[in-house]
């Protein structure tokens, strides 16, 4: 399913929460940005997603299962890209 998702699939989900279930305790990440990156190999073009956690705990870069009420379970590779007072920012890039 992940190969069928496009930037448009996420653009209306801003500020919604995804739960990373593959860690204990599960972490909640809020989608804060969707950026279209132009042409890519995937249908709809390349894009990136930026999430913010509500935890000081940093997930190492890697593939995690994200659970979302509307999209279901998605395996997404994320990279921690910064830490703010509110939590950690993570990015996923789809090309």
PDB file of C-alpha atoms in Angstrom:
ATOM      1  CA  UNK A   1       0.000   0.000   0.000  1.00  0.00           C
ATOM      2  CA  UNK A   2       2.817   2.436   0.800  1.00  0.00           C
ATOM      3  CA  UNK A   3       3.859   2.496  -2.865  1.00  0.00           C
ATOM      4  CA  UNK A   4       0.397   3.799  -3.813  1.00  0.00           C
ATOM      5  CA  UNK A   5       0.477   6.769  -1.416  1.00  0.00           C
ATOM      6  CA  UNK A   6       1.196  10.253  -2.725  1.00  0.00           C
ATOM      7  CA  UNK A   7       1.712  13.679  -1.162  1.00  0.00           C
ATOM      8  CA  UNK A   8      -1.990  14.210  -1.696  1.00  0.00           C
ATOM      9  CA  UNK A   9      -2.706  11.198   0.542  1.00  0.00           C
ATOM     10  CA  UNK A  10      -1.160  13.110   3.471  1.00  0.00           C
ATOM     11  CA  UNK A  11      -1.924  16.769   2.712  1.00  0.00           C
ATOM     12  CA  UNK A  12      -5.281  16.726   4.489  1.00  0.00           C
ATOM     13  CA  UNK A  13      -3.807  14.966   7.527  1.00  0.00           C
ATOM     14  CA  UNK A  14      -1.788  17.910   8.881  1.00  0.00           C
ATOM     15  CA  UNK A  15      -1.659  17.963  12.697  1.00  0.00           C
ATOM     16  CA  UNK A  16      -3.077  14.444  12.898  1.00  0.00           C
ATOM     17  CA  UNK A  17      -1.331  11.888  15.062  1.00  0.00           C
ATOM     18  CA  UNK A  18       0.317   8.676  13.927  1.00  0.00           C
ATOM     19  CA  UNK A  19       1.348   6.052  16.482  1.00  0.00           C
ATOM     20  CA  UNK A  20       4.668   4.235  16.128  1.00  0.00           C
ATOM     21  CA  UNK A  21       3.762   0.821  17.492  1.00  0.00           C
ATOM     22  CA  UNK A  22       7.058  -1.023  17.070  1.00  0.00           C
ATOM     23  CA  UNK A  23       8.580   0.576  20.190  1.00  0.00           C
ATOM     24  CA  UNK A  24       7.753   0.440  23.900  1.00  0.00           C
ATOM     25  CA  UNK A  25       6.108   2.567  24.941  1.00  0.00           C
ATOM     26  CA  UNK A  26       4.468   3.446  21.595  1.00  0.00           C
ATOM     27  CA  UNK A  27       5.315   6.973  20.423  1.00  0.00           C
ATOM     28  CA  UNK A  28       2.830   9.462  19.052  1.00  0.00           C
ATOM     29  CA  UNK A  29       4.052  11.596  16.143  1.00  0.00           C
ATOM     30  CA  UNK A  30       2.101  14.579  14.819  1.00  0.00           C
ATOM     31  CA  UNK A  31       2.329  15.220  11.070  1.00  0.00           C
ATOM     32  CA  UNK A  32       3.504  18.830  10.726  1.00  0.00           C
ATOM     33  CA  UNK A  33       4.550  19.202   7.079  1.00  0.00           C
ATOM     34  CA  UNK A  34       4.106  17.658   3.645  1.00  0.00           C
ATOM     35  CA  UNK A  35       6.513  18.908   0.958  1.00  0.00           C
ATOM     36  CA  UNK A  36       6.239  18.021  -2.725  1.00  0.00           C
ATOM     37  CA  UNK A  37       9.712  17.362  -4.162  1.00  0.00           C
ATOM     38  CA  UNK A  38       8.959  17.307  -7.874  1.00  0.00           C
ATOM     39  CA  UNK A  39       9.230  14.337 -10.192  1.00  0.00           C
ATOM     40  CA  UNK A  40      10.225  10.971  -8.836  1.00  0.00           C
ATOM     41  CA  UNK A  41       9.932   7.297  -9.588  1.00  0.00           C
ATOM     42  CA  UNK A  42       6.613   6.973  -7.775  1.00  0.00           C
ATOM     43  CA  UNK A  43       3.166   7.841  -9.052  1.00  0.00           C
ATOM     44  CA  UNK A  44       2.370  11.435  -8.086  1.00  0.00           C
ATOM     45  CA  UNK A  45       6.011  12.465  -7.712  1.00  0.00           C
ATOM     46  CA  UNK A  46       8.449  12.641  -4.834  1.00  0.00           C
ATOM     47  CA  UNK A  47       7.540  14.134  -1.458  1.00  0.00           C
ATOM     48  CA  UNK A  48       8.651  14.300   2.146  1.00  0.00           C
ATOM     49  CA  UNK A  49       6.812  14.157   5.453  1.00  0.00           C
ATOM     50  CA  UNK A  50       7.867  15.814   8.697  1.00  0.00           C
ATOM     51  CA  UNK A  51       6.555  14.650  12.072  1.00  0.00           C
ATOM     52  CA  UNK A  52       7.064  15.933  15.601  1.00  0.00           C
ATOM     53  CA  UNK A  53       7.051  13.661  18.623  1.00  0.00           C
ATOM     54  CA  UNK A  54       5.714  14.546  22.036  1.00  0.00           C
ATOM     55  CA  UNK A  55       8.644  12.748  23.680  1.00  0.00           C
ATOM     56  CA  UNK A  56      12.264  13.577  24.455  1.00  0.00           C
ATOM     57  CA  UNK A  57      13.173   9.975  23.585  1.00  0.00           C
ATOM     58  CA  UNK A  58      14.824   9.735  20.149  1.00  0.00           C
ATOM     59  CA  UNK A  59      14.015   6.885  17.774  1.00  0.00           C
ATOM     60  CA  UNK A  60      17.093   5.920  15.735  1.00  0.00           C
ATOM     61  CA  UNK A  61      16.761   6.110  11.977  1.00  0.00           C
ATOM     62  CA  UNK A  62      15.034   3.040  10.656  1.00  0.00           C
ATOM     63  CA  UNK A  63      11.797   1.485   9.454  1.00  0.00           C
ATOM     64  CA  UNK A  64       8.866   1.636  11.869  1.00  0.00           C
ATOM     65  CA  UNK A  65       5.221   0.657  11.708  1.00  0.00           C
ATOM     66  CA  UNK A  66       3.005   3.748  11.822  1.00  0.00           C
ATOM     67  CA  UNK A  67      -0.646   3.299  12.736  1.00  0.00           C
ATOM     68  CA  UNK A  68      -3.212   5.865  11.544  1.00  0.00           C
ATOM     69  CA  UNK A  69      -6.991   5.619  11.823  1.00  0.00           C
ATOM     70  CA  UNK A  70      -7.566   6.523   8.161  1.00  0.00           C
ATOM     71  CA  UNK A  71      -4.520   4.948   6.487  1.00  0.00           C
ATOM     72  CA  UNK A  72      -4.078   1.849   8.625  1.00  0.00           C
ATOM     73  CA  UNK A  73      -0.625   0.371   9.296  1.00  0.00           C
ATOM     74  CA  UNK A  74       2.263   1.749   7.235  1.00  0.00           C
ATOM     75  CA  UNK A  75       5.926   0.714   7.359  1.00  0.00           C
ATOM     76  CA  UNK A  76       7.887   3.963   6.948  1.00  0.00           C
ATOM     77  CA  UNK A  77      11.626   4.675   7.079  1.00  0.00           C
ATOM     78  CA  UNK A  78      12.254   7.773   9.199  1.00  0.00           C
ATOM     79  CA  UNK A  79      15.298   9.809  10.153  1.00  0.00           C
ATOM     80  CA  UNK A  80      15.529  12.065  13.219  1.00  0.00           C
ATOM     81  CA  UNK A  81      16.347  15.532  11.857  1.00  0.00           C
ATOM     82  CA  UNK A  82      16.195  17.807  14.878  1.00  0.00           C
ATOM     83  CA  UNK A  83      15.189  18.277  18.466  1.00  0.00           C
ATOM     84  CA  UNK A  84      12.965  21.069  19.734  1.00  0.00           C
ATOM     85  CA  UNK A  85      11.668  21.875  23.189  1.00  0.00           C
ATOM     86  CA  UNK A  86       8.395  20.164  22.216  1.00  0.00           C
ATOM     87  CA  UNK A  87      10.019  16.907  21.092  1.00  0.00           C
ATOM     88  CA  UNK A  88      11.952  15.382  18.201  1.00  0.00           C
ATOM     89  CA  UNK A  89      11.378  15.991  14.465  1.00  0.00           C
ATOM     90  CA  UNK A  90      11.478  13.046  12.048  1.00  0.00           C
ATOM     91  CA  UNK A  91      11.493  13.051   8.247  1.00  0.00           C
ATOM     92  CA  UNK A  92      10.522  10.467   5.666  1.00  0.00           C
ATOM     93  CA  UNK A  93      11.303  10.966   1.970  1.00  0.00           C
ATOM     94  CA  UNK A  94       9.373   9.173  -0.780  1.00  0.00           C
ATOM     95  CA  UNK A  95      10.970   9.193  -4.254  1.00  0.00           C
TER      96      UNK A  95
END
